[in-house]
Structures are given as structure tokens and as C-alpha cells.
Amino acid sequence: MRVFFNFANDTFRWVDVLRFPLPDPAPDDRAVLAFLIGHRLYGTGYAGGEPGGDPGRHGRYKRECITVESFEPVAADAAERWLRGWSVQWAPLAAAISEGLEREVYAPLRAAGRVFRLRELGDQAVHDAGWLLTEFHELVLLDRAAGALVLVVAAED
């Protein structure tokens, strides 16, 4: 399931949420991240196409440059504070967007047993049109109890 939030407040910011079924039984964290990176829907440049529509890209990056080691664990409360601050950094959000983010991002973030952040991968990993995303942030929420794997991308273009 995919949910897309266009802030539509002249900031060119948006959040994309994509849910994946967690393999059963859920493998270790590294295997879950490898599953995500290898999933057909992970291939998208977020330039207007559907998930899976750009298999060689993921956001700003050449997909081949993203590995399990590209992710680092982060505390859910720190990730939530950062994302809340980022989302209103330049302009307030409409109530419907705030409510949607609470339901689709913040509540799952608090419920996740593990949260990972995609590190900045450097200029060598940016694809030829990657400059279009002036900001690109990614969180992976792993909730084994709910059997959920949630990809949250927050970006500005």
C-alpha cells in the first residue's frame, strides 16, 4: 500500500509511504533491509513515476550504490522529532496533511521495534537526474509484531 503526501504549501516538500509485507518468519535486520533494497518497488527516482517504474534508481541515488551497510539504526523518538521539524521548517501544514502524517508515519514510527535511516551516500552515488531532489531522506520502519515493513521517504524537489 502506498500513501503520498504533497505538502502543497509552496515548499516543494512531500512524504511518500510504502508498506511491504514482512516475510514470515521475519529474518534478521540485515536480511529485511536486503529484501527491501531488492524489492521491485524500491526502484523509483520519485520523478512522477510509480514505484518500481525506474529500476536503476532510488531517489537521488543509483540503486546499485545502496547496500545494507548504507543504513544506520536510529531512535524512533529522534527520527520523529526530526521529521516533524523538517515538515514545518518553511511553512505550516494543512490539518489534513498533519493528520495523515500522524496516522501513516508517526504512529507506525512509534510502534516500530527498529528504525533505520539511509545515510547520505555522497556525490559518486547520485544519478544523472538526482540533483532534482534537493533533499532526500529515507526511514525504514520495522515492526515485527505487526509483520510490517514501512518505507518513508521525505523529500524536496
Backbone as a ProteinNet text record, in pm:
[ID]
protein_1_A
[PRIMARY]
MRVFFNFANDTFRWVDVLRFPLPDPAPDDRAVLAFLIGHRLYGTGYAGGEPGGDPGRHGRYKRECITVESFEPVAADAAERWLRGWSVQWAPLAAAISEGLEREVYAPLRAAGRVFRLRELGDQAVHDAGWLLTEFHELVLLDRAAGALVLVVAAED
[TERTIARY]
83.5	0	88.4	49	124.4	35.7	93.9	27.1	125.6	78.9	164.2	106.4	191.3	151	226.8	157.1	214.6	179.1	278.3	251.3	174.9	194.1	119.5	117.1	231.7	241.7	358.9	390.8	498.5	637.4	652.7	784.9	842.5	761.9	801.3	841.9	789.1	818.5	704.3	739.4	641.3	694.4	603.4	638.8	566.3	641.1	587.5	601.9	493.9	493.2	454.8	539.2	513.6	527.8	423	421.3	450.5	532.5	567.7	529.1	485.6	463.5	599	609.5	732.3	734	843.3	848.6	823.2	756.1	723.1	791.9	873.7	910.8	1004.6	997	1078.6	1226	1307.9	1452	1517.3	1647.9	1719	1715.7	1759.3	1750.9	1821.9	1940.4	2015.9	1939.5	1878.9	1803.5	1678.1	1615.1	1497.8	1538.6	1649.3	1697	1734.2	1797.6	1831.8	1705.3	1603.9	1474.9	1418.1	1420.1	1366.6	1443.7	1575.2	1658.6	1636.8	1617	1599.7	1458.2	1363.6	1223.1	1201	1120.1	1088.3	1038.8	959	900.7	1000	1117	1219.2	1281.1	1266.9	1326.1	1240.1	1267.2	1196.6	1282.7	1280.2	1352.1	1265.7	1139.3	1044	1029.2	1031.2	1016.1	883.8	780.6	649.8	604.1	693.4	653.7	603.7	557.4	508.8	624.7	609.2	711.8	739.5	866.7	909.3	928.6	892.5	898.7	1034.7	1132	1267.2	1366.7	1384.8	1458.4	1603.9	1667.5	1808	1830.6	1722.7	1734.8	1652.2	1695.6	1613.9	1638.9	1536.9	1553	1663.9	1756.2	1870.3	1978.5	1970.9	2084.9	2071.4	2186.6	2192.4	2162.4	2069.2	2026	2139.9	2229.8	2342.5	2434.3	2425.4	2509.9	2449	2324.5	2258.1	2274.6	2333.3	2356	2298.6	2298.6	2254.6	2338.1	2465.6	2554.3	2523.4	2439.7	2401.7	2304	2250.7	2151.8	2213.8	2165.2	2208.9	2086.9	2094.7	1981	1968.9	1846.1	1819.9	1708.9	1705.1	1599.2	1470.4	1360.2	1231.6	1193.7	1215.9	1176.9	1259.9	1387.6	1472.7	1429.1	1396	1350.1	1218.5	1128.8	1001.2	1021.5	1105.1	1131.9	1189.3	1286	1347.1	1242.5	1163.5	1066.6	958.8	913.9	813.9	872.8	994.9	1059.2	1082.2	1128.9	1154.4	1025.8	916.7	791.7	732.9	764.6	711.2	822	938.6	1053.8	1025.9	961.4	943.3	799.4	703.7	562.8	479.4	368.5	281.5	213.5	169	98.6	-51.9	-124.1	-269.8	-306.4	-419.1	-462.7	-475.1	-525.9	-542.7	-408	-306.4	-171.9	-115	-127.3	-77.7	-145	-274.8	-348.5	-305.3	-285.6	-240.1	-101.5	-9.8	124.9	120.6	34.4	21.8	-19.5	-117.8	-173.3	-77.2	-19.3	57.5	207.4	258.2	403	436.4	384.8	429.4	382.8	258.9	211.9	289.5	308	390.6	536.3	587.6	724.9	738.5	641.6	645.9	627	552.8	526.4	640.6	725.3	832.5	933	971.2	1074.4	1213.2	1231.4	1360.1	1333.9	1417.9	1409.9	1549.3	1555.8	1682.3	1672.1	1784.2	1793.4	1895.2	1859.9	1955.4	2053.3	2181.7	2285	2299	2359.6	2398	2507.3	2489.6	2581.1	2690.4	2688.1	2793.7	2764.9	2838.6	2817	2835.7	2926.5	2952	2832	2740.6	2623	2501	2509.1	2395	2384.6	2264.1	2246.1	2233.6	2226.1	2231.3	2119.8	2005	1896.2	1873.1	1963.5	1947.7	1945.8	2000.4	2002.7	1861.8	1763.8	1626.3	1568.7	1614	1570.6	1673	1638.7	1735.1	1753.2	1652	1664.7	1605.6	1666.5	1615.2	1648.1	1544.9	1561.4	1477.6	1532.2	1461	1470.6	1354.5	1347.2	1284.6	1331.4	1273.7	1225.1	1095	1033.1	1006.4	1060.2	1045.6	967.2	845.8	757.8	728	811.4	795.2	663.1	620	495.8	376.2	376.8	266.6	294.9	415.1	452.4	463.5	510.3	511.7	652.2	673.2	794.2	746.5	784	733.5	851.4	845.9	946.1	887.9	957.4	914.1	1021.3	981.9	1072.4	1018.4	1102.4	1069.1	1165.6	1110.1	1197.6	1145.5	1233.1	1201	1252.2	1167.4	1213	1179.8
-117.5	0	124.4	222.8	346.4	464.7	559.3	684.7	796.6	898.1	1010.8	1139.6	1217.2	1345.2	1457.9	1535.1	1654.8	1770.2	1834.9	1939.7	2056.4	2081.3	2185.3	2317.9	2355.2	2480.5	2564.9	2549.8	2624.6	2588.5	2473.9	2430.2	2322.2	2266.5	2157	2032.6	2019.5	1904	1804.8	1679.2	1571.9	1453.7	1364.4	1239.4	1125.6	1021.9	902.9	785.9	711.2	598.1	473.6	373	247.8	132.8	51.6	-61.5	-191.4	-273.2	-404.1	-510.8	-624.8	-734	-786	-808.5	-862.4	-1012.4	-1064.8	-1210.3	-1284.4	-1397.3	-1475.6	-1610.9	-1650.4	-1573.1	-1459.1	-1351.5	-1233.6	-1265.5	-1244.8	-1269.4	-1158.9	-1168.1	-1066.2	-931.5	-826.4	-690.9	-677.5	-733.5	-722.7	-787.2	-901.2	-969.6	-890.3	-825.3	-742.8	-623.6	-558.5	-446.1	-492.3	-607.5	-662.6	-693	-746.5	-772	-642.2	-536.1	-407.1	-353.1	-348.5	-295.5	-373.9	-502.4	-587.3	-591.7	-536.4	-543.3	-459	-509.7	-442.1	-299	-276.5	-145	-42.4	-88.1	4.5	86.1	42	110.4	225.3	343.9	463.1	586.2	675.5	801.3	910	878.4	973.8	1096.8	1074.5	1185.5	1172.5	1132.5	1125.4	986.2	889.7	754.1	677.1	558.8	471.2	393.4	346.4	260.9	141.4	114.6	5.4	47.9	171.4	218.2	264.3	270.2	315.3	225.1	102	0.4	33.1	121.3	152.7	265.7	327	443.2	423.2	491.1	503.8	643.7	730.3	868.5	936	995.8	1064.9	968.6	843.4	755.5	649.3	608.9	489.5	373.4	293.1	185.3	90.5	68.3	-22.6	25.8	153.7	208.8	192.8	147.4	130.8	-13.9	-30.3	-162.4	-164.8	-279.6	-291.8	-199.5	-185.8	-100.9	47.7	82.7	222.7	271.8	180.5	214.6	210.7	300.1	300.5	305.1	237.1	241.9	380.9	422.6	549.5	526.6	610.8	603.7	659	590	631.6	772.3	805.2	938.3	1047.7	1021.6	1119.7	1135.2	1025.9	1031.5	1108.8	1086	1157.3	1306.6	1343	1486.2	1551.9	1483.8	1540.4	1559.5	1455.6	1462.2	1567	1575.7	1678.8	1818.3	1841.2	1970.7	2000.8	1901.6	1918.4	1953.1	1888.6	1905.9	2046.3	2116.9	2252.4	2358	2320.9	2411.5	2541.7	2535.1	2653.4	2703.8	2620.6	2663	2563.6	2610.1	2517.3	2419.2	2308	2205.6	2222	2185.5	2180.2	2072.9	2090.8	1995.9	1854.8	1840.3	1706.4	1638.1	1713.3	1655.9	1615.7	1702	1669.7	1543.8	1533.6	1415.2	1290	1302.2	1188.1	1143.2	1237.4	1202	1134	1182.1	1118.2	971.9	948	812.9	721.2	771.2	686.8	682.5	782	787.9	784.2	880.5	892.9	777.6	734.8	620.5	493.3	459.4	342.1	357.3	478.6	503.7	472.3	516.5	488.2	339.9	269.2	126.2	37.1	89.5	8.3	-34.7	-158.1	-209.1	-163.6	-142.5	-97	8.8	112.4	218.6	237.3	247.3	268.1	392.3	459.1	578.2	551.1	587.6	578.9	694.5	660.5	763.5	841.2	957.4	1031.7	949.7	920.4	829.4	899.8	1030.7	1104	1125.2	1218.3	1257.6	1144.6	1051.7	942.7	849.6	851.3	763.8	830.9	962.4	1037.2	1010.5	976.5	951	1082.4	1073.7	1191.3	1291.9	1250.9	1344.2	1358.3	1306.9	1310.2	1448.9	1543.7	1681.6	1741.4	1678.5	1728	1722.2	1625.6	1615.6	1690.7	1813.3	1893.1	1840.1	1771.1	1697.4	1560.1	1460.1	1323.3	1252.2	1212	1145.4	1019	913.2	785.8	719.1	671.1	591.5	457.4	353.6	219.9	180	150.2	113.6	-35.4	-104.1	-249.1	-282.3	-334.4	-370.4	-519.7	-600.3	-745.9	-792.2	-726.8	-767.6	-754.1	-650.7	-629	-689.4	-745.1	-800.9	-694.6	-575.1	-461	-409.3	-372.5	-305.2	-181.3	-63.4	61.2	146.7	189.5	278.9	419.8	513.3	652.3	736.9	805.2	895.6	1035.6	1126.5	1268.1	1344.3	1424.2	1490.5	1627.1	1699.1	1830.1	1831.1	1874.8	1882.8	2016.7
0	0	0	-79.7	-91.3	-54.2	21.1	54.1	24.4	-46.1	-84.6	-27.5	40	97.7	28.7	-53.5	-113.9	-21.6	35.8	132.9	70	-59.5	-132.4	-57.8	-0.2	75.1	24.8	-102.3	-169.1	-119.9	-53	-8.3	-98.6	-187.9	-277.2	-199.1	-80.1	5	-0.3	21.7	20.3	99.1	135.7	204.3	132.7	102	36.4	133.2	152.5	244.9	165.6	173.2	101.7	200	209.5	302.8	227.5	290.3	236.4	337.9	292.2	387.8	434.3	560.1	616.4	592.2	537.1	516.9	647.7	639.2	757.9	748.7	842.7	961.7	923.9	1001.1	973.9	996.6	892.8	908.1	991.4	1009	1087	1012.8	1081.6	1027.5	893	882.1	755.8	640.9	665.9	560.5	523.2	620.6	591.3	504.2	538.1	456.8	315.9	305.3	172.8	92.3	158.7	94.1	37.9	119.1	76.3	-44.4	-34.1	-142.5	-271.6	-259.3	-376.4	-430.1	-356.7	-398.8	-524.5	-613.7	-739.8	-716.7	-614.9	-590.4	-535.2	-493.8	-441.5	-554.5	-677.1	-791.9	-840.8	-790.3	-836.2	-813.3	-910	-895	-833.3	-802.1	-744.7	-833.9	-963.9	-1059	-1134	-1064.6	-1124.3	-1162.3	-1162.4	-1196.6	-1075.8	-1102.2	-996.5	-933.2	-809.3	-750.1	-840.9	-859.9	-945.9	-1090.2	-1123.9	-1261.4	-1307.9	-1219.8	-1255.9	-1183.8	-1233.2	-1157.3	-1124.5	-1197.9	-1171.9	-1074.4	-1029.2	-940.4	-814.1	-712	-591	-537.1	-554.3	-510.8	-587.1	-515.2	-575.9	-624.6	-580.8	-594.1	-703.6	-753.6	-836.8	-741.7	-779.3	-689.2	-655.1	-747.4	-723.8	-612.2	-577	-471.1	-331.9	-324.8	-195.5	-150.4	-33.7	24.4	166.4	225.6	364.9	453.7	423.1	502.6	487	389.9	368.5	474.9	554.3	656	794.5	880.4	1019.5	1109.9	1224.3	1316.9	1379.8	1403.2	1471	1573	1672.4	1772.6	1713.2	1736.9	1681.1	1726	1853.4	1900.6	1835	1811.5	1742.4	1596.9	1532.1	1392.8	1384.1	1477.6	1477	1499.1	1595.7	1620.6	1496.3	1433	1312.5	1202.3	1173.8	1064.6	1092	1214.7	1248.3	1224.8	1267.6	1247	1099.9	1026.1	882.4	808.6	845.5	771.9	785.6	891.7	910.8	909.6	862.3	864.4	789.1	674.1	590.4	586.7	621.6	618.2	698.5	755.5	828.9	733.5	790.3	712.7	729.8	626.9	637.3	739.4	805.3	908.2	852.7	731.8	673.1	651	613.1	594.7	730.3	829.3	964.4	1018.9	1000.2	1047.6	972.2	842.7	763.1	803.6	826.6	871.5	1007.9	1095.8	1227	1211.1	1129.4	1110.2	1033.1	925.6	833.8	860.9	934.8	958.8	1107.6	1184	1323.5	1411.4	1398.4	1478.4	1443.3	1314.2	1281.9	1327	1323.1	1368.1	1516.5	1595.6	1739.6	1769.3	1683.5	1704.7	1658.2	1571.7	1513.1	1620	1612.5	1702.7	1661.8	1529.7	1476.5	1370.6	1369.5	1269.4	1212.1	1079.8	1010.3	923.5	907.3	823	713.7	590.8	480.3	495	503.8	516.6	386.3	391.9	272.3	204.1	76.7	8	-71.9	-79.7	-147.9	-295.8	-353.2	-492.7	-592.1	-564	-657.7	-673.6	-577.5	-581.9	-644.6	-669.7	-724.4	-874.1	-921.1	-1064.4	-1141	-1272.2	-1359.4	-1336.3	-1285.3	-1256.3	-1105.5	-1025.7	-880.5	-821.6	-891.7	-844	-834	-902.1	-896.2	-755.2	-676.7	-537.2	-452.6	-415	-339.2	-198	-148.6	-22.2	-43.6	18.3	9.6	139.4	211.5	340.6	340.6	398.3	397.3	533.2	580.2	702.4	668.7	735.2	722.6	861.3	870.3	997.7	996.4	1093.2	1102.6	1228.6	1208.2	1319.1	1307.6	1371.6	1363.7	1425.2	1533	1599.3	1505.5	1421.8	1328.1	1190.8	1173.6	1043.6	936.6	975.8	885	858.1	733.5	688	613.2	663.2	607.2	561.9	437.2	379.4	377.8	442.3	447.4	379.1	271.9	201.5	216.6	266.1	279.9	190.1	100.4	3.8	-35	-103.6	-159.9	-302.3	-392.6	-532.6	-594.4
[MASK]
+++++++++++++++++++++++++++++++++++++++++++++++++++++++++++++++++++++++++++++++++++++++++++++++++++++++++++++++++++++++++++++++++++++++++++++++++++++++++++++

